[in-house]
Coordinates of C-alpha atoms and ligand atoms in Angstrom, one line a residue:
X22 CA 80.7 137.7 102.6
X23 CA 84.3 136.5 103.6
X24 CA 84.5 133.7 101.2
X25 CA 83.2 132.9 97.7
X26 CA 82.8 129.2 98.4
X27 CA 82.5 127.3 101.8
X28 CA 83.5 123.3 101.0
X29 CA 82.3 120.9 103.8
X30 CA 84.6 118.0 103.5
X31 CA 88.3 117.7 103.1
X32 CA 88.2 114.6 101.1
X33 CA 88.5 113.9 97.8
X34 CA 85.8 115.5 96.3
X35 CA 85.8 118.5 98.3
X36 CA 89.8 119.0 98.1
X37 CA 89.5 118.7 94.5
X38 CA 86.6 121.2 93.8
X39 CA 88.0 123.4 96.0
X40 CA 91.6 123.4 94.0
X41 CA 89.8 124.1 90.9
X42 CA 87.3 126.8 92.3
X43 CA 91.0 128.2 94.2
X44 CA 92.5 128.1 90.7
X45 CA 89.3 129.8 89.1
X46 CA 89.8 132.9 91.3
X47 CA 86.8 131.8 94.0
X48 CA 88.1 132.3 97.9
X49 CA 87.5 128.8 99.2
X50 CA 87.4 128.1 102.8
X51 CA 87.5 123.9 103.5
X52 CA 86.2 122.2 106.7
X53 CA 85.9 118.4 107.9
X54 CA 84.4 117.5 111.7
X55 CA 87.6 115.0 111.2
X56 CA 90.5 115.8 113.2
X57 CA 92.7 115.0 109.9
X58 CA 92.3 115.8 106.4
X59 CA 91.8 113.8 103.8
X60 CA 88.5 112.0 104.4
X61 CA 89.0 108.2 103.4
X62 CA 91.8 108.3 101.8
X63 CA 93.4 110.0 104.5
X64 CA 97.1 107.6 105.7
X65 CA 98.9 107.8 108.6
X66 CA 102.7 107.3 109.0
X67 CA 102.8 104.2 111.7
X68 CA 106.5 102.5 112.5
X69 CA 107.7 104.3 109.3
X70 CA 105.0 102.8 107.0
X71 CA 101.7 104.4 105.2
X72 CA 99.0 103.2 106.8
X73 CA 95.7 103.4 105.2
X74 CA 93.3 104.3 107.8
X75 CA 89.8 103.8 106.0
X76 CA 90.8 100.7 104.1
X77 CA 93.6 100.4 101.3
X78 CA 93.1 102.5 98.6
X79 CA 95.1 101.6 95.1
X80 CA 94.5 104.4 92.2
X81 CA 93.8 103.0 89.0
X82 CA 92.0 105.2 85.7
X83 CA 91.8 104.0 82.6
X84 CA 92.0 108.3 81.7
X85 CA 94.5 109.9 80.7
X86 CA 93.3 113.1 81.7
X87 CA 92.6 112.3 85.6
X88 CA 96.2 110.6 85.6
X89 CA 98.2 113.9 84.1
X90 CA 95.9 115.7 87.3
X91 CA 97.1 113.9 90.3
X92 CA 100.9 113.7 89.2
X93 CA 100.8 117.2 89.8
X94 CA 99.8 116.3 93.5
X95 CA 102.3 113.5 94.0
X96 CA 104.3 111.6 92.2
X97 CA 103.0 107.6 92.4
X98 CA 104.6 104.1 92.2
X99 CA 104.3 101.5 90.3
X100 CA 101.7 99.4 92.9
X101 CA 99.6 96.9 90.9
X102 CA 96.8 95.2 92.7
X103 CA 97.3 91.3 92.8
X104 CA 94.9 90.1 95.4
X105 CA 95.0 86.7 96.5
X106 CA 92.1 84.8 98.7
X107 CA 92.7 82.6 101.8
X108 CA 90.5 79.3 102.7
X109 CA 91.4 77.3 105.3
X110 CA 95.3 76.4 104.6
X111 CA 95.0 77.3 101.1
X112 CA 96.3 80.3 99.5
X113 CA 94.6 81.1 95.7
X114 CA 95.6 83.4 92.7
X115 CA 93.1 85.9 92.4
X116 CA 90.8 87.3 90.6
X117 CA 89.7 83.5 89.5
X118 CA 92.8 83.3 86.5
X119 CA 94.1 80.3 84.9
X120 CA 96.4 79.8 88.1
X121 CA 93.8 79.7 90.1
X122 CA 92.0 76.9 88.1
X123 CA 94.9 75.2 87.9
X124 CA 95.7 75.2 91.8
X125 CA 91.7 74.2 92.3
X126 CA 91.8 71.6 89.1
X127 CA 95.2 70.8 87.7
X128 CA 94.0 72.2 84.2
X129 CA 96.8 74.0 82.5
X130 CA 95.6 75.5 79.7
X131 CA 92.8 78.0 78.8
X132 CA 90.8 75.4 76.7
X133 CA 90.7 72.8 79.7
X134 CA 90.1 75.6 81.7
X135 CA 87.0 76.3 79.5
X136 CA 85.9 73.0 78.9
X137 CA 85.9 72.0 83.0
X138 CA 84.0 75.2 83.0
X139 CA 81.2 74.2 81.0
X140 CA 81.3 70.7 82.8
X141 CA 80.9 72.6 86.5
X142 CA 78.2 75.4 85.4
X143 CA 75.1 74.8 86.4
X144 CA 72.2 75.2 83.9
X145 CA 69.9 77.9 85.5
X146 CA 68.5 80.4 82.4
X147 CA 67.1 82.6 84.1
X148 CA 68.7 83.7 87.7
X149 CA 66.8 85.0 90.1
X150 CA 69.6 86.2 92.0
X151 CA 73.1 86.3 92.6
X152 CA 73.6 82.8 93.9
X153 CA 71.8 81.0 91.1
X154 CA 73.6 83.9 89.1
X155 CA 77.0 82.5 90.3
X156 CA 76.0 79.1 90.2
X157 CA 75.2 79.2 86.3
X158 CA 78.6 80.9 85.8
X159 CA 81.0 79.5 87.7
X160 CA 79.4 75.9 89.1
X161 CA 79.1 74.9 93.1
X162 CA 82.7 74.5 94.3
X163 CA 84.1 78.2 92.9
X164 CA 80.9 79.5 94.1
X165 CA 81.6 77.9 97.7
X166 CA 85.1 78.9 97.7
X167 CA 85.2 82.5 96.3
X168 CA 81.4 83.6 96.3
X169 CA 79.4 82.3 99.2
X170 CA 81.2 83.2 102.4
X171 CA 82.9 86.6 101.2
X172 CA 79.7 88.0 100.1
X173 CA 77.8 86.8 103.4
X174 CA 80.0 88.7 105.5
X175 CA 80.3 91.7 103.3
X176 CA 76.7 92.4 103.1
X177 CA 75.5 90.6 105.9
X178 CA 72.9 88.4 103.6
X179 CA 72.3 84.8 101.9
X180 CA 73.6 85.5 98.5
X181 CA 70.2 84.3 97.5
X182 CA 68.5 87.5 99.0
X183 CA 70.8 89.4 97.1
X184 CA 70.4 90.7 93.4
X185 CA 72.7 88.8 90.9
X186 CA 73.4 92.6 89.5
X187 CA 75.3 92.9 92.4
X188 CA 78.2 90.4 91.0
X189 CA 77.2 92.1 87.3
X190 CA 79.7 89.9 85.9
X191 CA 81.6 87.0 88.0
X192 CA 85.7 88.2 87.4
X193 CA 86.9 84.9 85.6
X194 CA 89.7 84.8 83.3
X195 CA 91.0 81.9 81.2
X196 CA 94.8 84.3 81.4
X197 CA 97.4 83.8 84.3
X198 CA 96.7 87.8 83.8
X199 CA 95.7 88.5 87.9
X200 CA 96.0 92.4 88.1
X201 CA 92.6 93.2 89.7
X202 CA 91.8 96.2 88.0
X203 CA 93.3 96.2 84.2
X204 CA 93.0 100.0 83.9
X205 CA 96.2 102.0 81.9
X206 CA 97.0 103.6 85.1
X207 CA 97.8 102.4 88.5
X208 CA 99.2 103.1 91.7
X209 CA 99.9 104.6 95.2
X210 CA 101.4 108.1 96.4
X211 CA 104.6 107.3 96.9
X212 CA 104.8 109.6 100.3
X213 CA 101.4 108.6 101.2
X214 CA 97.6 109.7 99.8
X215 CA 98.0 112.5 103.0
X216 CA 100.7 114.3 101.6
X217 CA 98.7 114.3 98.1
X218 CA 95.7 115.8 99.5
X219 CA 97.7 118.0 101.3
X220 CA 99.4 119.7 98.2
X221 CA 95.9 119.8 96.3
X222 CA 95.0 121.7 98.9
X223 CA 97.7 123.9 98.6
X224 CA 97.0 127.4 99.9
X225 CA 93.5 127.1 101.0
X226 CA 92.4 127.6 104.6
X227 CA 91.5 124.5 106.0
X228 CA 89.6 124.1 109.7
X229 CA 89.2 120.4 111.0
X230 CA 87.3 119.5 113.8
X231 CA 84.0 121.9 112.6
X232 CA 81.0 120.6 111.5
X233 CA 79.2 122.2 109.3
X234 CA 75.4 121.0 110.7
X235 CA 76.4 122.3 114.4
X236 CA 76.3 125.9 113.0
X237 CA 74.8 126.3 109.7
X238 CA 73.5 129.8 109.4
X239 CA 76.2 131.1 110.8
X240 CA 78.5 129.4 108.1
X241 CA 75.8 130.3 105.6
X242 CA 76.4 133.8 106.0
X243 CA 80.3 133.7 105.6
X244 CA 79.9 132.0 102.3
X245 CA 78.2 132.6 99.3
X246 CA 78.4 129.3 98.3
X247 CA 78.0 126.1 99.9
X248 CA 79.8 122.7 98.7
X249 CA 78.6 119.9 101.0
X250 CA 79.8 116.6 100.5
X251 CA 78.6 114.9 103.8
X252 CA 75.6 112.8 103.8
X253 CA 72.2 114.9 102.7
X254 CA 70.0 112.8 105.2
X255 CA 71.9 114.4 107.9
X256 CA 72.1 118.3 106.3
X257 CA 68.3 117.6 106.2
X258 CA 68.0 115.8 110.2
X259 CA 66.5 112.9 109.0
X260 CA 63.7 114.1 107.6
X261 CA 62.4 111.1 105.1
X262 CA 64.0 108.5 107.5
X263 CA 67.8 107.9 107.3
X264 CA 70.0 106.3 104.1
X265 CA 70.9 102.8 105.1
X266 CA 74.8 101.9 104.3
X267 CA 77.1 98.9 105.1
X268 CA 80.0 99.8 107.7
X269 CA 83.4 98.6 108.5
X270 CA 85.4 97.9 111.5
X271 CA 89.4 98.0 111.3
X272 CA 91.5 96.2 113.5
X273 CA 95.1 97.3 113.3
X274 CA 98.7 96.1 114.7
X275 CA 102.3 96.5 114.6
X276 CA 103.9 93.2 114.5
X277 CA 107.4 92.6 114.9
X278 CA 108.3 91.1 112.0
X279 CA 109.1 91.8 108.7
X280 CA 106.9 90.6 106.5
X281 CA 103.4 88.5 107.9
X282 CA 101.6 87.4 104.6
X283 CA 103.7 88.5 101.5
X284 CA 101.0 90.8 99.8
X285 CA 99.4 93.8 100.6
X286 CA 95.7 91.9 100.3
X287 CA 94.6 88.7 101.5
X288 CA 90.7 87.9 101.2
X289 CA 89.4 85.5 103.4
X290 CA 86.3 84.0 101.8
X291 CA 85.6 81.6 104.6
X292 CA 81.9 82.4 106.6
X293 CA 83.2 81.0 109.6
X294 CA 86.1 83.8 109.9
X295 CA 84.7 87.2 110.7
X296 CA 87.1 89.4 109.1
X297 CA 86.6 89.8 105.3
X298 CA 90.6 91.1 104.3
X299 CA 93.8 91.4 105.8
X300 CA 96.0 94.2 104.6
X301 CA 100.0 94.8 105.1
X302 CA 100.5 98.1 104.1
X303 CA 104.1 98.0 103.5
X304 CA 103.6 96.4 100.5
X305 CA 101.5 99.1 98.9
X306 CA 104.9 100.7 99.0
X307 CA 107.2 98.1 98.3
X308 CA 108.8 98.5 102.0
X309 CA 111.5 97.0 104.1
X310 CA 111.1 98.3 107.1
X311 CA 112.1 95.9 110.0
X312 CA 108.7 96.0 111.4
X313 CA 105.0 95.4 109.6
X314 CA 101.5 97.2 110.2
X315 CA 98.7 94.8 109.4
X316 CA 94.8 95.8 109.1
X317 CA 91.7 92.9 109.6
X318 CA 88.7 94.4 108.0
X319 CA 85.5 94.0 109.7
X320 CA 81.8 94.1 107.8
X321 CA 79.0 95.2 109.3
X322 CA 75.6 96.6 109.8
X323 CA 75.0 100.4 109.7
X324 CA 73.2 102.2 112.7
X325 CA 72.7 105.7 112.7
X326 CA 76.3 107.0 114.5
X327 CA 78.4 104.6 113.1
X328 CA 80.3 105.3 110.0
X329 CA 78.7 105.0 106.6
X330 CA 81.0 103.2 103.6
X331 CA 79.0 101.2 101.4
X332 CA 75.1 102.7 100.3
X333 CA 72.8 100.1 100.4
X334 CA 71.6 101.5 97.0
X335 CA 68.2 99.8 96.9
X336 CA 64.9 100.9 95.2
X337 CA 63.9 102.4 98.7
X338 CA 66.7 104.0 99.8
X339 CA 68.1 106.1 95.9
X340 CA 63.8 107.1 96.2
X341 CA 64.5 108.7 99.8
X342 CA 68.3 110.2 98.0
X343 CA 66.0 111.4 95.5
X344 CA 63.9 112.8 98.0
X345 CA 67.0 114.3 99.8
X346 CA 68.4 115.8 96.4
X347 CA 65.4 117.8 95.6
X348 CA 65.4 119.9 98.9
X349 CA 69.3 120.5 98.6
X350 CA 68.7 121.5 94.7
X351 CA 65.5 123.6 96.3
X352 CA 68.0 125.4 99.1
X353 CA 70.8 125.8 96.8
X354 CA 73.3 124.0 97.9
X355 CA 75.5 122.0 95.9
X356 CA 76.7 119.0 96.9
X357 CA 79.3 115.9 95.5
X358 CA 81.4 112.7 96.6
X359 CA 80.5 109.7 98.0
X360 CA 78.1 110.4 100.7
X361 CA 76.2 113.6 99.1
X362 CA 75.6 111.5 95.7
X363 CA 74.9 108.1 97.7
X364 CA 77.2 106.6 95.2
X365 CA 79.8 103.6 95.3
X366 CA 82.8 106.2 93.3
X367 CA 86.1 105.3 93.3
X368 CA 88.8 107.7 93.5
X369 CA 89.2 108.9 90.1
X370 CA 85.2 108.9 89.8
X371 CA 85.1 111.3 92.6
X372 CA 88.0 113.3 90.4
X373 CA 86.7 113.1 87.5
X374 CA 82.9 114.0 88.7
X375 CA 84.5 116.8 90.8
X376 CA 86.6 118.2 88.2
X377 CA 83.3 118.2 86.3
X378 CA 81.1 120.1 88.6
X379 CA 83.6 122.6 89.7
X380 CA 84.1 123.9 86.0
X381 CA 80.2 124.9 86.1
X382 CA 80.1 126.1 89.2
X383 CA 83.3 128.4 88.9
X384 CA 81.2 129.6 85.9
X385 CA 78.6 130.1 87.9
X386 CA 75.9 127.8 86.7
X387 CA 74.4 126.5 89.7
X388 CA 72.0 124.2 88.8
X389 CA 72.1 120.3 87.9
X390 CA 74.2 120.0 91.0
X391 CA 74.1 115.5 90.7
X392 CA 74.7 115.5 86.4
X393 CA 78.3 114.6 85.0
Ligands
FAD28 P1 85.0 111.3 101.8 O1 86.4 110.8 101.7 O2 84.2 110.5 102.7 O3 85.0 112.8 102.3 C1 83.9 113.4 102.8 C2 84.4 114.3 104.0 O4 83.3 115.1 104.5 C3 84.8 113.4 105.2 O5 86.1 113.8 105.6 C4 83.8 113.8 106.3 O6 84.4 113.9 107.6 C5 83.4 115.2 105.9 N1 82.1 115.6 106.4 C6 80.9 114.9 106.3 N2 79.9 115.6 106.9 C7 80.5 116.7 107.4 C8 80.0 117.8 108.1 N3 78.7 117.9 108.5 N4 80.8 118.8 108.5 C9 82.1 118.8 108.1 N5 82.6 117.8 107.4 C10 81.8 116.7 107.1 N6 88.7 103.9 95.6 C11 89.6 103.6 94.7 O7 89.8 104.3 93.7 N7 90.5 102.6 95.0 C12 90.4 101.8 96.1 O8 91.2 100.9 96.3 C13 89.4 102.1 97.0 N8 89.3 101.4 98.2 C14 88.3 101.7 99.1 C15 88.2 100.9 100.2 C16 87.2 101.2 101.1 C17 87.1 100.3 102.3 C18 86.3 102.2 100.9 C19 85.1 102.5 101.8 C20 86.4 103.0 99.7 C21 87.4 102.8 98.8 N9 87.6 103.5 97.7 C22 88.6 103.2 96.8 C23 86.7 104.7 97.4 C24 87.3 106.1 98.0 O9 87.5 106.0 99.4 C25 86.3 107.2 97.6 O10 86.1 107.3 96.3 C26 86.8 108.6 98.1 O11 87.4 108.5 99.3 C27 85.5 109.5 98.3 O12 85.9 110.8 98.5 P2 84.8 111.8 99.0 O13 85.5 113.2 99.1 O14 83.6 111.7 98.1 O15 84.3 111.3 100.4

């Protein structure tokens, strides 16, 4: 055998596992069928700037631990995620603050805030779903404005169709307090999520362009091991009918200007405008370069070829993951990340679940591949 463990997929998850399996005394060998490393996180450098290549991507953890980890891998800024949402010719705080209320209403303090609140709220107790959800939350005109059109587009459904877990909890806050995710940490790579991956992977042979499904014996019997973090429906062709998953377009130009919208995240929540976000990168970075790079995101249904982002994580499809799961755990393979679990993870979930794993399976224990 030529290498202890063979990890399919240079993203996150793989990168990771593979620095702590490296670390552990394993030989590691990484491959991605990309041409670049990374996987979604991976940025490019274009007209000077970071551009984030598979949507932006802002680090946030409310752990301590899985902050200490990636400053060893890079140091970060001090990025904080201040959204704001376009309709028509109006520009809103967001999430839905105090500022935002006050643009909408003129109220400008939390109790009138609150008490418009219960005025607007319609009384549904007991929602079927997320639009009578939202509605008994947040009243018609929020609904319309931040709710409605967004969610259409995103998922590609009547909000009505949709379950009101989805929203779990409509983001309103009676604060001016706007930064979207609240965690203790937050940030960006100040030289660009590439260069962090990168220097995780730090010493380990890496091939791109290879995928692992075009010759898996043969990989097989290089490797003792086998980390796969692709999709399982595809390690196992297809075989209980494919896992269904929402999938982006991304439309990207250099402009020649400076700055186009002020912020690195604009939502547009208008149905009638196809793209959900816009996103000028420069500003994930705090940058002055003479020219700007700026990003529509496009939402849209998932055939089999296209790339998978967001699992349609339905009763029907985690049954078929579950279905997938069982032969991987029966051919002893382990597997992790985004695609492999069929999980919505953000970065530091994929870090911390990855760090997890790893520590078992550089002890060897094999088993319980999808707990912690
Ligand atoms: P991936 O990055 O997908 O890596 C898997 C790799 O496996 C890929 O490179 C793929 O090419 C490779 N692969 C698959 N099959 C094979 C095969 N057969 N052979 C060889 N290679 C293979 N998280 C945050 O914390 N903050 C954010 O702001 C944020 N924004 C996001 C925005 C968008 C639009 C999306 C979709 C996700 C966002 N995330 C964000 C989540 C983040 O992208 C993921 O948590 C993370 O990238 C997952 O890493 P991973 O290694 O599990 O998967």
């Amino acid at each position: 055998m030529t290498f202890d463990w063979l990890i399919v997929g240079a993203g996150l998850f793989g990168s990771v596992a593979a620095r702590q399996l490296t670390d552990a005394g394993c030989r590691c060998l990484i491959i991605d069928r990309r041409r670049h490393t990374g996987g979604n996180v991976y940025t490019e450098r274009v007209a000077g700037i970071d551009v984030h290549r598979y949507g932006p991507h802002i680090f946030h953890t409310n752990s301590e631990a899985i902050w200490q980890y990636v400053q060893r891998f890079g140091e970060f800024n001090h990025f904080v995620n201040r959204p704001k949402v376009r309709s028509g010719d109006k520009i809103y705080s967001f999430p839905i603050n105090l500022l935002t209320l006050h643009q909408l209403w003129g109220v400008r303090t939390p109790a009138e805030a609150a008490a418009k609140l219960a005025a607007v709220r319609l009384p549904i107790p007991s929602p079927r779903n997320m639009e009578e959800y939202a509605l008994s939350q947040i009243g018609e005109e929020l609904y319309r404005l931040f709710i409605y059109g967004y969610t259409k587009k995103q998922w590609g459904r009547e909000p009505r169709e949709l379950p009101a877990s989805i929203l779990k909890r409509v983001p309103i806050r009676l604060t001016c307090d706007d930064n979207y995710y609240r965690d203790r940490f937050q940030g960006i790579p100040i030289h660009g999520y590439t260069a962090m991956i990168e220097s995780v992977q730090h010493g380990i042979p890496l091939e791109l362009g290879t995928n692992y499904l075009d010759d898996r014996d043969g990989w097989r019997q290089r490797a003792r091991n086998v980390l796969y973090t692709g999709s399982l429906d595809a390690l196992f062709d297809y075989r209980f009918g494919p896992l269904e998953y929402r999938t982006l377009r991304f439309e990207t130009e250099v402009l020649d200007t400076a700055d186009f919208q002020g912020n690195a995240q604009v939502n547009y929540t208008d149905a009638e405008i196809p793209f959900t976000r816009i996103v000028e990168h420069k500003h994930f970075a705090f940058g002055t370069q003479p020219q700007t790079v700026v990003t529509r995101e496009f939402s849209s249904s998932w055939t089999l070829g296209a790339e998978p982002y967001y699992p349609l994580a339905d009763e029907t499809n985690r049954a078929r993951h579950g279905q997938y799961c069982a032969l991987a755990d029966r051919d002893g393979i382990c597997f992790g990340g985004r695609l492999a679990d069929y999980q919505y993870y953000d970065m530091h979930q994929v870090i911390g679940a990855a760090l997890c794993r790893s520590e078992r399976w550089s002890r060897g224990v094999l088993g319980q591949h999808r707990a912690g």
